[in-house]
Amino acid sequence: MKKPVLYIVIPCYNEEAVLPITSGMFLEKLKSLIAAGKIADESRVFFVNDGSKDGTWDIIRSLAEKDEHFAGASLSRNRGHQNALLGGLMTAKEFADVTISIDCDGQDDINAMDKMIDEYLAGCDVVYGVRSKRDTDTWFKRTTAEGFYKVMRALGAETVFNHADYRLLSRRALEGLAQFTEVNLFLRGLVPLVGYRSSSVYYERNERIAGESHYPLKKMLALAFDGITSLSVKPIRLITGLGFFISLASVIGVVWVLLTKLFGFTTSGWASMTCAIFFMGGVQLLCLGVIGEYIGKIYNETKRRPRYIISETTFDKADENRGEGA
């Protein structure tokens, strides 16, 4: 039986502090899988430079020159984690039979890759890396992250609880993912839509080895809102329900005002009236904001701009020829 070619796809943005450490870990894991006879020697650790402003790309090129099991591609500019990951997956698809995507910071347990490959060899096209617990996260991050997955589920979006972007995808699954052409990317919501046989591998998440996280609260909230608006229209339906409820309450209020007028029970109420006006104004602005977010996404989708542009790679001619025939 032919051994599958594995590409470990790793997006990188300003990772010069951690990359020299974790690159050795990834290479050691790749070579152990090769030695175990699970994957082919043509397998690679594939870094994707997301327009880093530090020396990340120089480190990637240096690694590729020293060991053929390293490869890299650089985006023309910073496009964000999801676009960089997609660019890496779509590039690796031309060379590999299977990919495993993972972050560069060393927090995800690389030993879970053994179980992922076993699941792939057993017939799974998609294997999700799922965190068994989040003890290394702060209380705030753990609470908000778990709350996000619950909100996504409540809004009807299909996601895997406590799964980020650590996953295995077969070439068949990658071909399916390539058919999703939306610009507003939320891969952890798109992959379940691809279908095919899937399973999950559970692992404990570690502390970041070096450097700083590139996902502050602002980016986390933006990613969460992108996920909700990309996968579900339920917020629009909630706005419709809210509008109906307020309209009904207004009708009841008008009837109440008329009755109190008729029976002579009217009292002054400028303060309550002002509060009601401000409340309604806030609700209307909130609803307009949510609707505007959807309209903005429609606007971005209609322009069909490229989600990423690869400006440079470390592939040699032999790799390129093999990719063209894949």
Coordinates of N, CA, C and O in Angstrom, one line a residue, residues 151-215:
V151 N -23.3 29.6 21.9 CA -24.1 30.6 21.2 C -24.2 30.2 19.7 O -25.3 30.3 19.1
M152 N -23.1 29.7 19.1 CA -23.1 29.3 17.8 C -24.0 28.1 17.6 O -24.8 28.1 16.6
R153 N -24.0 27.2 18.5 CA -25.0 26.1 18.4 C -26.4 26.5 18.5 O -27.3 26.1 17.8
A154 N -26.7 27.5 19.4 CA -28.0 28.0 19.6 C -28.5 28.7 18.4 O -29.7 28.7 18.1
L155 N -27.6 29.3 17.6 CA -28.0 30.1 16.4 C -28.0 29.2 15.2 O -28.3 29.6 14.1
G156 N -27.8 27.9 15.4 CA -28.0 26.9 14.3 C -26.7 26.7 13.4 O -26.8 26.0 12.4
A157 N -25.6 27.2 13.9 CA -24.3 27.0 13.1 C -23.7 25.7 13.6 O -23.6 25.4 14.8
E158 N -23.2 24.9 12.6 CA -22.7 23.6 12.9 C -21.2 23.7 13.1 O -20.4 24.0 12.2
T159 N -20.8 23.6 14.4 CA -19.3 23.7 14.7 C -19.1 22.5 15.7 O -20.0 22.0 16.3
V160 N -17.8 22.2 15.9 CA -17.4 21.2 16.9 C -16.9 21.9 18.1 O -16.0 22.7 18.1
F161 N -17.6 21.5 19.3 CA -17.3 22.2 20.5 C -15.8 22.0 20.9 O -15.3 20.9 20.9
N162 N -15.2 23.2 21.3 CA -13.8 23.2 21.7 C -12.8 22.8 20.7 O -11.7 22.3 21.0
H163 N -13.2 23.0 19.4 CA -12.3 22.7 18.3 C -11.9 24.0 17.6 O -12.8 24.8 17.3
A164 N -10.7 24.3 17.4 CA -10.2 25.5 16.7 C -9.8 25.2 15.3 O -10.7 24.9 14.5
D165 N -8.5 25.2 15.0 CA -8.1 24.9 13.6 C -7.1 23.8 13.5 O -6.3 23.7 12.6
Y166 N -7.0 23.0 14.6 CA -6.1 21.8 14.6 C -6.9 20.6 14.1 O -7.8 20.1 14.7
R167 N -6.7 20.3 12.8 CA -7.5 19.2 12.2 C -6.7 18.6 11.0 O -5.8 19.2 10.4
L168 N -7.1 17.4 10.7 CA -6.6 16.6 9.5 C -7.7 16.7 8.5 O -8.9 16.5 8.7
L169 N -7.2 16.9 7.2 CA -8.1 16.9 6.0 C -7.5 16.1 4.9 O -6.3 16.3 4.6
S170 N -8.2 15.1 4.4 CA -7.7 14.4 3.3 C -7.8 15.2 2.0 O -8.4 16.3 2.0
R171 N -7.2 14.7 0.9 CA -7.2 15.5 -0.3 C -8.7 15.6 -0.8 O -9.1 16.7 -1.3
R172 N -9.5 14.6 -0.6 CA -10.9 14.6 -1.0 C -11.6 15.7 -0.2 O -12.4 16.5 -0.8
A173 N -11.3 15.8 1.1 CA -12.0 16.9 1.9 C -11.5 18.3 1.4 O -12.3 19.2 1.4
L174 N -10.2 18.4 1.1 CA -9.7 19.7 0.6 C -10.3 20.1 -0.7 O -10.6 21.2 -0.9
E175 N -10.5 19.1 -1.6 CA -11.2 19.4 -2.9 C -12.6 19.9 -2.6 O -13.1 20.8 -3.3
G176 N -13.3 19.3 -1.6 CA -14.6 19.8 -1.2 C -14.6 21.2 -0.7 O -15.4 22.0 -1.0
L177 N -13.6 21.4 0.2 CA -13.4 22.8 0.8 C -13.1 23.8 -0.2 O -13.6 25.0 -0.1
A178 N -12.4 23.5 -1.3 CA -12.1 24.4 -2.4 C -13.3 24.9 -3.1 O -13.3 26.0 -3.7
Q179 N -14.4 24.2 -3.0 CA -15.6 24.6 -3.7 C -16.4 25.7 -2.9 O -17.3 26.3 -3.5
F180 N -16.0 25.9 -1.7 CA -16.6 27.0 -0.9 C -15.8 28.3 -1.2 O -14.6 28.4 -0.8
T181 N -16.4 29.2 -1.9 CA -15.7 30.4 -2.5 C -15.9 31.7 -1.7 O -15.5 32.7 -2.2
E182 N -16.6 31.6 -0.5 CA -16.8 32.9 0.1 C -15.6 33.6 0.6 O -14.6 32.9 0.9
V183 N -15.7 34.9 0.7 CA -14.5 35.7 1.1 C -14.4 35.8 2.6 O -13.4 35.8 3.2
N184 N -15.6 35.8 3.3 CA -15.6 35.9 4.7 C -15.4 34.5 5.3 O -16.4 33.7 5.4
L185 N -14.2 34.2 5.7 CA -13.9 32.8 6.1 C -14.0 32.6 7.6 O -13.6 33.4 8.4
F186 N -14.6 31.4 7.9 CA -14.6 30.9 9.2 C -14.5 29.4 9.0 O -15.5 28.6 9.0
L187 N -13.3 28.9 8.9 CA -13.0 27.5 8.5 C -13.6 26.5 9.5 O -14.0 25.4 9.0
R188 N -13.6 26.8 10.8 CA -14.1 25.8 11.7 C -15.6 25.6 11.6 O -16.1 24.6 12.1
G189 N -16.2 26.5 10.8 CA -17.7 26.3 10.5 C -17.9 25.7 9.1 O -18.9 25.1 8.9
L190 N -16.9 26.0 8.2 CA -17.1 25.5 6.8 C -16.7 24.0 6.7 O -17.4 23.3 6.0
V191 N -15.7 23.6 7.4 CA -15.2 22.2 7.3 C -16.4 21.2 7.6 O -16.5 20.2 6.9
P192 N -17.2 21.4 8.7 CA -18.3 20.4 8.9 C -19.3 20.4 7.7 O -19.9 19.4 7.5
L193 N -19.4 21.5 7.0 CA -20.3 21.5 5.8 C -19.8 20.7 4.7 O -20.6 20.3 3.8
V194 N -18.5 20.4 4.6 CA -17.9 19.6 3.6 C -18.5 18.2 3.6 O -18.7 17.5 2.6
G195 N -18.7 17.7 4.9 CA -19.2 16.4 5.0 C -18.1 15.3 5.0 O -17.0 15.6 5.5
Y196 N -18.4 14.1 4.5 CA -17.5 13.0 4.5 C -17.3 12.4 6.0 O -17.7 13.1 6.9
R197 N -16.8 11.3 6.0 CA -16.6 10.6 7.3 C -15.6 11.4 8.2 O -14.5 11.8 7.7
S198 N -16.0 11.6 9.5 CA -15.1 12.4 10.4 C -15.1 11.7 11.7 O -15.9 10.9 12.1
S199 N -14.1 12.1 12.5 CA -13.9 11.7 13.9 C -13.2 12.8 14.7 O -12.7 13.8 14.1
S200 N -13.0 12.6 16.0 CA -12.4 13.6 16.8 C -11.3 12.9 17.6 O -11.4 11.7 18.0
V201 N -10.2 13.7 17.8 CA -9.1 13.2 18.7 C -9.0 14.3 19.8 O -8.9 15.5 19.5
Y202 N -8.9 13.8 21.1 CA -8.9 14.7 22.2 C -7.5 14.9 22.8 O -6.7 13.9 22.8
Y203 N -7.2 16.1 23.2 CA -5.9 16.4 23.7 C -5.9 17.6 24.7 O -6.9 18.3 24.7
E204 N -4.9 17.7 25.5 CA -4.8 18.8 26.4 C -3.9 19.9 25.8 O -2.9 19.7 25.3
R205 N -4.4 21.1 26.0 CA -3.7 22.3 25.4 C -2.7 22.8 26.4 O -2.9 22.9 27.6
N206 N -1.5 23.1 25.8 CA -0.3 23.6 26.6 C -0.2 25.1 26.7 O -1.0 25.8 25.9
E207 N 0.7 25.6 27.5 CA 1.0 27.0 27.5 C 1.8 27.4 26.2 O 2.5 26.5 25.7
R208 N 1.6 28.6 25.8 CA 2.4 29.1 24.6 C 3.9 29.0 25.0 O 4.3 29.5 26.1
I209 N 4.7 28.5 24.1 CA 6.1 28.2 24.4 C 6.9 29.5 24.5 O 7.8 29.7 25.4
A210 N 6.7 30.5 23.6 CA 7.4 31.7 23.5 C 6.6 32.7 22.7 O 5.6 32.4 22.1
G211 N 7.0 34.0 22.9 CA 6.3 35.1 22.1 C 5.0 35.4 22.7 O 4.6 34.9 23.8
E212 N 4.2 36.2 22.1 CA 2.9 36.7 22.6 C 1.8 36.2 21.6 O 2.0 36.0 20.4
S213 N 0.6 36.1 22.2 CA -0.6 35.7 21.4 C -0.9 36.8 20.4 O -0.8 38.0 20.8
H214 N -1.3 36.4 19.2 CA -1.7 37.3 18.2 C -3.3 37.4 18.1 O -3.8 37.9 17.1
Y215 N -3.9 36.9 19.1 CA -5.4 36.9 19.1 C -5.9 37.6 20.4 O -6.4 36.9 21.3

